[in-house]
XYZ file of C-alpha atoms in Angstrom:
665
model
C 22.909 117.289 58.929
C 22.686 114.409 61.426
C 19.232 114.107 62.967
C 18.650 113.850 66.705
C 16.755 110.638 67.454
C 15.681 111.565 70.955
C 16.590 113.800 73.880
C 15.450 116.575 76.198
C 16.704 120.169 76.091
C 15.520 122.983 78.352
C 12.670 120.710 79.455
C 11.365 120.062 75.902
C 11.214 116.380 74.934
C 12.332 115.456 71.413
C 11.745 111.889 70.177
C 11.254 111.116 66.490
C 10.460 107.491 67.392
C 7.284 108.601 69.172
C 6.522 111.579 66.912
C 7.096 113.980 69.802
C 7.922 117.599 68.847
C 10.710 117.546 66.293
C 11.299 120.547 64.027
C 10.153 123.073 66.640
C 12.557 121.994 69.403
C 16.013 123.479 70.056
C 17.518 120.126 69.059
C 16.310 120.497 65.479
C 18.790 123.305 64.750
C 22.063 121.908 66.080
C 25.178 123.057 64.227
C 28.322 121.120 63.300
C 27.463 117.840 65.042
C 28.022 115.434 62.153
C 31.511 114.470 63.335
C 33.590 115.236 66.390
C 36.841 114.668 64.539
C 37.362 113.391 61.005
C 35.481 110.138 60.464
C 34.312 109.998 64.086
C 30.548 110.393 64.356
C 28.945 112.012 67.396
C 26.569 109.486 69.005
C 25.287 111.451 72.024
C 25.815 114.605 74.052
C 25.128 115.299 77.756
C 25.026 118.788 79.248
C 23.671 121.060 81.961
C 20.474 121.769 80.001
C 19.659 118.206 78.987
C 20.932 115.609 76.547
C 20.423 114.325 73.015
C 21.180 111.117 71.160
C 21.985 110.624 67.464
C 22.531 106.851 67.639
C 19.765 104.980 69.452
C 22.120 102.076 70.252
C 23.912 104.357 72.743
C 23.801 103.240 76.368
C 22.383 106.039 78.511
C 23.576 104.375 81.715
C 27.158 104.170 80.452
C 27.021 107.746 79.146
C 25.585 109.138 82.379
C 28.196 107.265 84.419
C 31.059 109.047 82.633
C 29.259 112.383 82.920
C 28.673 112.070 86.684
C 32.151 110.604 87.173
C 33.604 113.845 85.795
C 31.381 115.820 88.166
C 32.625 113.762 91.128
C 36.251 114.371 90.083
C 35.691 118.124 89.846
C 33.531 118.633 92.947
C 35.254 121.075 95.288
C 33.797 119.360 98.370
C 32.531 122.589 99.923
C 28.956 121.314 100.273
C 27.690 117.854 101.215
C 25.031 117.443 98.461
C 27.581 117.708 95.653
C 30.498 116.094 97.476
C 28.545 113.011 98.527
C 25.790 112.971 95.912
C 28.091 112.766 92.899
C 30.029 109.875 94.456
C 26.924 107.898 95.473
C 25.281 108.318 92.068
C 28.519 107.580 90.209
C 29.117 104.377 92.173
C 25.537 103.226 91.635
C 25.733 103.817 87.860
C 29.138 102.133 87.776
C 27.739 98.959 89.347
C 24.773 99.025 86.993
C 26.936 99.319 83.886
C 29.088 96.426 85.081
C 26.074 94.203 85.719
C 26.450 94.229 89.507
C 23.844 94.688 92.233
C 23.640 98.139 93.786
C 21.937 99.304 96.997
C 20.517 102.295 95.094
C 17.760 101.961 92.492
C 16.615 104.673 90.087
C 14.194 106.088 92.674
C 17.082 106.570 95.114
C 19.247 108.103 92.378
C 16.428 110.479 91.450
C 16.062 111.587 95.083
C 19.799 112.271 95.403
C 19.888 114.108 92.062
C 16.996 116.370 93.060
C 18.667 117.107 96.387
C 21.882 118.071 94.589
C 20.043 120.288 92.116
C 18.121 122.137 94.830
C 20.705 122.492 97.618
C 24.218 122.513 96.114
C 26.141 125.743 96.596
C 27.686 126.109 93.142
C 26.812 125.733 89.475
C 28.404 122.310 89.089
C 26.274 120.661 91.766
C 23.154 122.543 90.698
C 23.331 121.450 87.059
C 25.289 118.181 86.737
C 22.226 116.011 87.433
C 19.798 117.718 85.036
C 20.508 115.325 82.145
C 20.215 112.370 84.547
C 16.864 113.587 85.861
C 15.535 114.121 82.327
C 16.498 110.547 81.433
C 14.759 109.171 84.540
C 11.636 111.287 83.979
C 11.184 110.679 80.251
C 13.172 107.557 79.306
C 13.110 105.457 82.460
C 11.799 102.386 80.705
C 14.806 102.515 78.392
C 17.448 102.649 81.135
C 15.686 99.998 83.191
C 15.791 97.740 80.130
C 19.547 98.406 79.771
C 20.289 96.979 83.229
C 17.515 94.403 83.526
C 19.628 91.394 82.513
C 22.563 92.363 84.810
C 25.014 92.031 81.907
C 28.015 94.364 81.549
C 27.420 97.250 79.169
C 30.009 97.760 76.494
C 32.284 100.757 77.143
C 31.744 103.804 74.919
C 34.240 106.321 73.539
C 34.088 110.015 74.327
C 35.258 112.798 76.602
C 33.977 115.210 79.250
C 34.740 118.913 79.535
C 34.060 121.279 82.435
C 33.878 124.998 81.833
C 32.113 128.184 82.929
C 30.843 131.333 81.187
C 33.902 133.304 82.322
C 36.268 130.610 81.015
C 34.622 130.489 77.599
C 34.657 134.305 77.343
C 38.396 134.456 78.073
C 40.480 134.192 74.871
C 43.130 132.247 76.820
C 40.510 130.013 78.491
C 41.904 130.641 81.975
C 40.105 128.587 84.636
C 38.827 131.664 86.482
C 36.787 129.935 89.239
C 39.774 127.750 90.068
C 42.206 130.606 90.618
C 39.562 132.416 92.658
C 39.085 129.266 94.754
C 42.788 129.309 95.628
C 42.518 132.922 96.807
C 39.567 131.918 98.963
C 41.675 129.073 100.347
C 44.555 131.428 101.208
C 46.879 130.043 98.504
C 47.705 132.925 96.118
C 50.788 131.067 94.844
C 48.527 128.233 93.608
C 46.253 130.823 92.068
C 49.184 132.281 90.156
C 50.012 128.782 88.950
C 46.604 128.560 87.256
C 47.366 131.784 85.375
C 50.896 130.745 84.445
C 49.525 127.668 82.707
C 48.183 130.055 80.078
C 50.575 133.029 79.935
C 53.514 134.610 81.757
C 52.206 138.201 81.950
C 49.748 137.931 84.851
C 50.581 141.267 86.524
C 50.429 143.057 83.168
C 47.120 141.443 82.275
C 45.801 142.218 85.760
C 46.271 145.896 84.936
C 45.208 146.275 81.313
C 42.940 143.319 80.459
C 39.612 144.376 78.947
C 37.776 141.764 81.079
C 35.798 139.635 78.660
C 35.381 137.256 81.603
C 33.631 139.872 83.709
C 31.216 140.653 80.885
C 30.163 136.989 80.995
C 30.103 136.703 84.807
C 26.739 135.429 86.105
C 27.156 137.379 89.336
C 25.961 140.438 87.393
C 22.424 139.028 87.631
C 22.656 139.445 91.418
C 24.547 142.727 91.839
C 27.881 143.240 90.038
C 30.295 140.990 88.182
C 33.133 139.533 90.248
C 36.297 141.658 90.064
C 38.238 138.970 88.191
C 40.855 141.368 86.829
C 41.294 142.933 90.261
C 41.897 139.500 91.794
C 44.345 138.573 89.031
C 46.399 141.660 89.793
C 46.308 140.900 93.512
C 47.652 137.389 92.945
C 50.405 138.525 90.586
C 51.489 141.370 92.868
C 51.993 138.968 95.782
C 54.960 137.462 93.930
C 57.571 139.857 95.208
C 60.442 139.625 97.638
C 62.251 136.477 98.810
C 59.210 134.218 98.390
C 58.528 135.159 94.760
C 58.420 132.383 92.183
C 61.793 131.982 90.454
C 61.880 130.928 86.804
C 64.888 128.863 85.726
C 65.768 126.430 82.963
C 65.558 123.695 85.626
C 61.752 124.104 85.599
C 61.641 122.495 82.145
C 60.903 118.786 82.499
C 62.236 117.616 79.119
C 64.835 119.983 77.605
C 65.384 119.255 73.921
C 68.638 118.993 71.995
C 70.484 122.198 71.090
C 69.371 121.983 67.471
C 65.697 122.166 68.434
C 65.383 125.928 68.223
C 62.598 128.288 67.154
C 62.735 131.939 66.093
C 60.097 134.333 67.384
C 59.860 137.635 65.505
C 58.428 140.363 67.718
C 58.652 140.688 71.494
C 55.078 141.842 72.024
C 52.520 139.900 74.073
C 51.971 137.312 71.309
C 55.700 136.711 70.855
C 56.391 136.613 74.595
C 53.574 134.112 75.149
C 54.708 131.906 72.249
C 58.330 131.957 73.428
C 57.263 131.162 77.012
C 55.305 128.061 76.043
C 57.943 126.857 73.595
C 60.605 127.185 76.286
C 58.461 125.161 78.680
C 58.178 122.524 75.947
C 61.976 122.321 75.988
C 62.812 124.293 72.831
C 65.610 126.838 72.531
C 64.041 130.164 71.599
C 65.467 133.398 70.210
C 63.200 136.455 70.126
C 64.020 139.055 67.446
C 62.809 142.565 68.286
C 63.357 145.822 66.393
C 63.079 147.968 69.538
C 65.589 147.972 72.388
C 63.076 146.593 74.920
C 60.555 143.774 75.051
C 56.814 144.295 75.359
C 55.702 145.552 71.947
C 52.568 147.693 72.172
C 52.381 146.993 75.908
C 55.758 148.736 76.180
C 55.249 151.748 73.913
C 51.469 151.959 73.622
C 50.212 151.712 77.203
C 51.179 154.675 79.393
C 52.881 154.214 82.772
C 49.839 155.371 84.717
C 48.121 152.159 83.583
C 51.107 149.837 83.283
C 54.408 150.626 85.062
C 57.245 149.500 82.836
C 59.137 147.789 85.677
C 56.128 145.486 86.076
C 56.199 144.702 82.360
C 59.970 144.136 82.379
C 59.703 141.748 85.333
C 57.402 139.539 83.288
C 59.139 139.742 79.915
C 62.384 138.819 81.714
C 60.830 135.411 82.406
C 61.893 134.506 78.855
C 65.549 135.044 79.743
C 65.136 133.260 83.072
C 63.859 130.194 81.214
C 66.860 130.214 78.901
C 65.527 132.214 75.964
C 67.361 135.086 74.283
C 66.236 138.555 73.201
C 67.998 139.882 70.111
C 67.155 143.584 70.136
C 67.609 146.032 67.270
C 66.754 143.315 64.750
C 64.051 144.127 62.187
C 62.589 141.664 59.720
C 63.432 142.669 56.156
C 66.274 144.967 57.223
C 68.540 142.951 59.500
C 67.393 139.444 58.589
C 64.900 137.528 56.462
C 62.842 134.421 57.064
C 65.171 132.611 54.657
C 68.076 133.638 56.902
C 66.345 132.175 59.948
C 65.813 128.793 58.338
C 69.400 128.801 57.048
C 70.574 129.400 60.630
C 68.887 126.167 61.640
C 65.627 127.345 63.221
C 63.007 124.608 62.912
C 60.091 127.057 62.772
C 59.366 130.790 62.820
C 56.597 132.643 64.652
C 55.583 136.119 63.459
C 54.196 138.212 66.314
C 54.658 141.537 64.547
C 51.722 143.490 65.905
C 50.224 146.561 64.247
C 52.547 149.467 64.955
C 51.802 151.675 61.961
C 49.185 154.311 62.665
C 46.465 155.598 60.340
C 45.870 159.230 59.433
C 42.380 160.709 59.249
C 42.477 161.280 55.496
C 41.087 164.806 55.761
C 41.333 167.807 53.467
C 44.540 169.857 53.987
C 46.041 167.054 56.074
C 49.210 166.906 53.967
C 49.978 170.586 54.667
C 50.421 170.019 58.414
C 54.020 169.669 59.601
C 53.603 170.259 63.334
C 51.039 169.143 65.910
C 49.547 166.217 63.983
C 50.157 162.608 65.130
C 48.787 159.136 64.737
C 47.843 157.566 68.065
C 50.804 155.175 67.918
C 53.346 157.902 67.108
C 51.982 160.044 69.925
C 52.161 157.247 72.482
C 55.737 156.485 71.399
C 56.632 160.119 72.179
C 54.896 159.755 75.554
C 56.924 156.618 76.240
C 60.218 158.356 75.363
C 59.265 161.341 77.536
C 58.518 159.202 80.590
C 61.711 157.176 80.006
C 63.751 160.394 79.876
C 64.843 159.764 76.289
C 63.273 162.889 74.789
C 61.284 165.644 76.499
C 57.796 166.156 75.118
C 55.328 168.788 76.305
C 51.951 170.029 75.082
C 50.124 173.306 75.406
C 46.844 174.703 74.223
C 43.899 172.528 73.267
C 44.472 168.926 72.183
C 41.946 166.980 70.096
C 41.992 163.168 69.992
C 39.842 161.462 67.352
C 38.700 157.917 68.160
C 36.807 155.875 70.730
C 39.032 152.904 71.560
C 41.530 152.275 74.348
C 44.337 153.872 72.295
C 42.258 157.059 72.071
C 41.719 157.000 75.851
C 45.438 156.517 76.456
C 46.215 159.447 74.154
C 43.738 161.893 75.637
C 44.628 161.015 79.253
C 48.338 161.334 78.436
C 47.725 164.727 76.814
C 46.423 166.046 80.138
C 49.559 164.813 81.901
C 51.771 166.474 79.286
C 50.374 169.913 80.008
C 47.450 170.371 77.619
C 45.197 173.235 78.678
C 42.162 171.261 77.534
C 41.830 167.763 76.127
C 38.947 166.844 73.825
C 37.829 163.430 72.575
C 35.944 163.296 69.265
C 33.922 160.172 68.459
C 31.501 159.698 65.568
C 29.078 157.442 67.448
C 27.468 157.577 70.899
C 29.317 157.156 74.172
C 27.710 153.750 74.712
C 29.043 152.592 71.335
C 32.667 153.370 72.221
C 34.830 150.236 71.902
C 37.081 151.390 74.759
C 36.903 149.588 78.083
C 34.153 151.173 80.184
C 36.548 151.749 83.084
C 38.922 153.683 80.808
C 36.091 155.918 79.637
C 34.999 156.574 83.220
C 38.553 157.343 84.347
C 38.957 159.810 81.460
C 35.762 161.567 82.525
C 37.076 161.827 86.095
C 40.148 163.558 84.711
C 37.980 166.268 83.099
C 38.355 165.124 79.510
C 35.768 166.817 77.255
C 33.798 164.205 75.279
C 32.219 165.189 71.959
C 30.157 162.260 70.683
C 28.109 161.975 67.469
C 30.690 164.250 65.943
C 33.369 163.709 63.281
C 36.182 165.780 61.703
C 35.912 166.999 58.109
C 38.923 169.296 57.699
C 42.154 170.329 59.448
C 42.991 174.023 59.623
C 46.621 175.164 59.713
C 48.871 178.172 59.222
C 52.490 177.835 58.133
C 52.314 174.094 58.741
C 51.008 174.429 62.329
C 47.549 173.281 63.333
C 45.135 176.040 64.321
C 41.901 174.089 64.475
C 39.767 171.242 63.226
C 36.426 171.448 61.456
C 33.768 169.112 62.816
C 30.274 168.110 61.761
C 27.527 166.708 63.960
C 26.282 163.186 63.232
C 22.919 161.490 63.705
C 22.026 157.845 64.023
C 20.079 156.135 61.255
C 17.557 153.345 61.581
C 19.078 149.947 62.471
C 20.369 147.974 59.479
C 19.959 144.221 58.882
C 22.538 143.441 61.566
C 20.615 145.536 64.091
C 23.358 148.155 64.359
C 22.658 151.810 63.748
C 24.893 153.653 61.345
C 25.581 157.388 61.525
C 25.397 160.159 58.937
C 26.404 163.843 58.957
C 23.811 166.505 59.603
C 24.083 169.169 56.859
C 24.707 172.673 58.110
C 26.204 171.653 61.472
C 29.841 172.220 60.484
C 31.812 174.164 63.083
C 35.461 174.806 63.949
C 37.154 173.802 67.197
C 40.383 175.756 67.766
C 43.292 173.528 68.795
C 47.074 173.174 68.636
C 47.336 169.385 68.389
C 45.330 166.679 66.640
C 45.860 162.976 67.352
C 44.322 160.385 65.027
C 43.632 157.306 67.166
C 41.418 155.561 64.624
C 43.326 152.435 63.671
C 46.604 150.643 63.103
C 48.029 148.299 60.513
C 50.883 145.863 60.025
C 54.195 147.527 59.165
C 56.308 146.608 56.124
C 53.619 144.523 54.442
C 55.445 144.454 51.105
C 58.643 143.102 52.682
C 56.746 140.391 54.546
C 54.808 139.432 51.411
C 58.105 138.995 49.561
C 58.981 136.347 52.174
C 56.147 134.161 50.884
C 53.579 135.249 53.475
C 50.068 135.891 52.143
C 47.903 138.770 53.329
C 44.094 138.881 53.319
C 41.782 141.631 52.092
C 42.046 143.389 55.466
C 45.834 143.669 54.987
C 46.494 141.200 57.796
C 48.650 138.084 57.639
C 46.612 135.120 56.403
C 46.680 132.247 58.914
C 44.389 129.255 59.475
C 42.906 127.991 62.754
C 46.255 126.542 63.807
C 47.928 129.915 62.972
C 49.825 128.316 60.081
C 50.662 130.794 57.294
C 51.065 130.216 53.565
C 54.733 129.383 54.066
C 55.545 125.972 55.609
C 57.126 126.266 59.027
C 56.013 129.877 59.511
C 53.246 130.650 61.986
C 51.699 134.003 62.908
C 49.441 135.369 65.617
C 48.327 138.465 67.453
C 47.533 141.824 65.891
C 49.278 141.043 62.593
C 46.638 138.335 62.009
C 43.517 139.783 63.693
C 44.186 143.481 63.279
C 44.532 145.717 66.358
C 43.140 143.749 69.281
C 43.766 143.205 72.990
C 46.681 141.938 75.039
C 44.762 138.858 76.154
C 43.935 137.905 72.556
C 47.595 138.274 71.600
C 48.744 136.065 74.482
C 46.107 133.494 73.554
C 47.482 133.426 70.010
C 50.984 132.877 71.377
C 49.829 129.803 73.308
C 47.979 128.380 70.307
C 50.958 129.007 68.011
C 53.360 127.302 70.441
C 51.169 124.185 70.429
C 50.981 124.208 66.636
C 54.736 124.738 66.264
C 55.481 121.872 68.647
C 53.127 119.595 66.699
C 54.581 120.690 63.341
C 58.158 120.017 64.435
C 57.381 116.725 66.161
C 54.695 115.305 63.848
C 54.809 117.343 60.639
C 51.359 118.894 61.107
C 49.271 120.538 63.842
C 47.207 117.866 65.595
C 43.553 117.725 66.506
C 42.849 119.422 69.846
C 39.776 117.894 71.447
C 39.156 120.626 74.033
C 39.044 123.239 71.260
C 36.524 121.079 69.421
C 34.290 120.938 72.501
C 34.489 124.710 72.840
C 33.522 125.034 69.198
C 30.384 122.946 69.739
C 29.464 124.861 72.892
C 29.925 128.296 71.324
C 28.412 127.594 67.897
C 25.268 126.211 69.511
C 25.091 128.756 72.375
C 24.909 125.969 74.955
C 26.010 128.266 77.789
C 22.647 129.732 78.684
C 22.648 133.387 79.694
C 20.676 132.577 82.826
C 20.448 133.919 86.345
C 21.484 131.909 89.388
C 19.202 129.138 90.537
C 19.648 129.628 94.292
C 19.448 132.821 96.373
C 22.728 134.710 96.826
C 23.268 137.434 99.395
C 23.989 140.806 97.783
C 27.571 141.964 98.097
C 28.978 144.613 95.798
C 32.433 144.240 94.327
C 35.681 145.559 95.725
C 37.381 148.226 93.614
C 41.064 149.038 93.324
C 42.113 152.071 95.388
C 43.004 154.920 93.026
C 44.914 158.212 93.182
C 42.885 161.408 93.398
C 42.057 162.714 89.883
C 43.492 166.179 90.568
C 46.784 164.633 91.675
C 47.158 161.998 88.985
C 46.568 164.456 86.142
C 49.973 165.953 86.970
C 51.999 162.743 86.860
C 52.471 159.424 85.094
C 52.536 157.377 88.309
C 50.246 154.337 88.443
C 46.660 155.397 89.089
C 45.185 152.154 90.451
C 46.693 150.341 93.414
C 46.541 146.690 94.494
C 43.734 145.650 96.845
C 44.476 144.310 100.325
C 44.484 140.664 101.376
C 41.225 141.182 103.260
C 39.554 142.757 100.218
C 40.842 139.973 97.983
C 39.318 137.358 100.270
C 36.020 139.256 100.374
C 35.908 139.569 96.587
C 36.807 135.913 96.068
C 33.814 134.924 98.207
C 31.504 136.503 95.618
C 32.359 133.941 92.929
C 29.434 131.555 92.431
C 31.532 128.876 90.648
C 29.197 128.715 87.653
C 30.755 125.530 86.318
C 28.953 123.589 83.609
C 29.753 120.063 82.444
C 29.589 118.725 78.884
C 30.201 115.181 77.668
C 30.244 113.702 74.173
C 29.984 110.048 73.108
C 31.641 109.195 69.805
C 31.854 106.194 67.492
C 35.642 105.828 67.850
C 38.199 106.979 70.402
C 39.112 110.669 70.236
C 42.734 111.610 69.393
C 44.577 113.108 72.346
C 46.100 115.994 70.367
C 48.011 118.787 72.038
C 48.423 118.785 75.800
């Protein structure tokens, strides 16, 4: 592992040249810093918590210039300290590195940097001068020596990257503070543009996203996380009527020749996202889908009360508007093979198959049940057909749903709407351990769902093939294991029967038709998911895969992120023969592997202001219908909520031995 020569991190000085603390500092345990890209050594790194140097021939003045230059480019201009301070410091460092006289010396720069740190209004201004100040405080003699002879300093290779905790938490790496800024500025159409850079399903995501960004939001240290999902929905829902954004093939800057076509298998979120980005790259895209509608699990697995299907259709239709084609009623292995697709002239194939095969509970007497027993996926498909008017489906009596994820919540809340006398949720762990989105759990409780936690089924009871009840046993938590997580075990003698007419197993899903796909030359891993590398390349050349079929059942935002990544890899593979190095992904890797984004509170006082919530239908009313429960917030509320964002931007810069490949755009 490459050794840090000197640096400062979180106020701790590290300098092996002076025998200052070495093995006990945070810089002694850095991960994956030997090379930035193949054969390209990392020489230095600048960040919001300090800096460190691997190669003592690095110029600190030159490195700090590029770091502050990025800060000046990204300053929003809302406050004078950051707007003016970054420019003044940048210009002074620029003159120094070019061997020119400057009206500001290091004392003046230090004063400006301290002023920025203490009085800037957002995270960028508050933190972008920390590395500079640490250099001045602890290595001033070194930087003064660099500029003493007034000779130009040789330019160094590297790159700078600005991010925020919410951005890094988002699988699609949406620039959350930026789209919130546009709302604050009264430009929702610009805000939508930020979202559309990453995926086409903004209104859908604004309704069903599980909000990884909000979990990382630093505003929670003040009062509550910013309502990022709520604001996303607001922006997307503004795009209606005559002023709505129109998607056409004319939006594509460089359309490719007719023969440059790609096949996407599966019209779920991963497939839609992949097709969208490929179309914008100029490719001709055909999407093969076994169902008669696009959307995948978003179409059949998310009930209307959470996601109206006209909203979903509006966004999946973007593919057609951009010149793509949906080929419905086409199933891989039945209607076509991967060999067929290549023979038809497709340059590459993307598999966005999802996990649409449910899992049974595996209980005693399970095989004897012929009526009233469903997997979560099969049940939600019946709900979908009922709401669409394809096939009437009603429930009566007591319904038991086993599971603790979002699919389980969708099942149990749908059961109430289908006429169940009582709806019960069975989960083997505690309520706090449920993987379902907290909001979904709370909404289910408001709709009088009965929760039975630390409880698991052991046997299904039936008569003449019809369910009459389910046997349950109470569970207890054990001591934490090596990972720190508590397991659960049954408590002997606590078995009891819960009478019911319907049991729904919402405990997991898997990829359909695995044997058929494997016969196409696609490898599966031990978890029965498609094997794909970081670039989403599979074992078969020219075939890429992403979404649930690779990760297992996951979230819509993860699937759309995979679609974007796959589109980049496919474009690289067709144009260059291999996926290229992507420097921004490499920076994210360094930041995440080394936990550089400190889980800190805000540095300056912020006035308390609790978040705006979506208006919602009354629980007693919504239990009787599948109409959308949550409504869009008003313009005034959107502006108020946008004001709560603290713009927790952080800046990172790396200096390397050689220039860094540009990679994907």
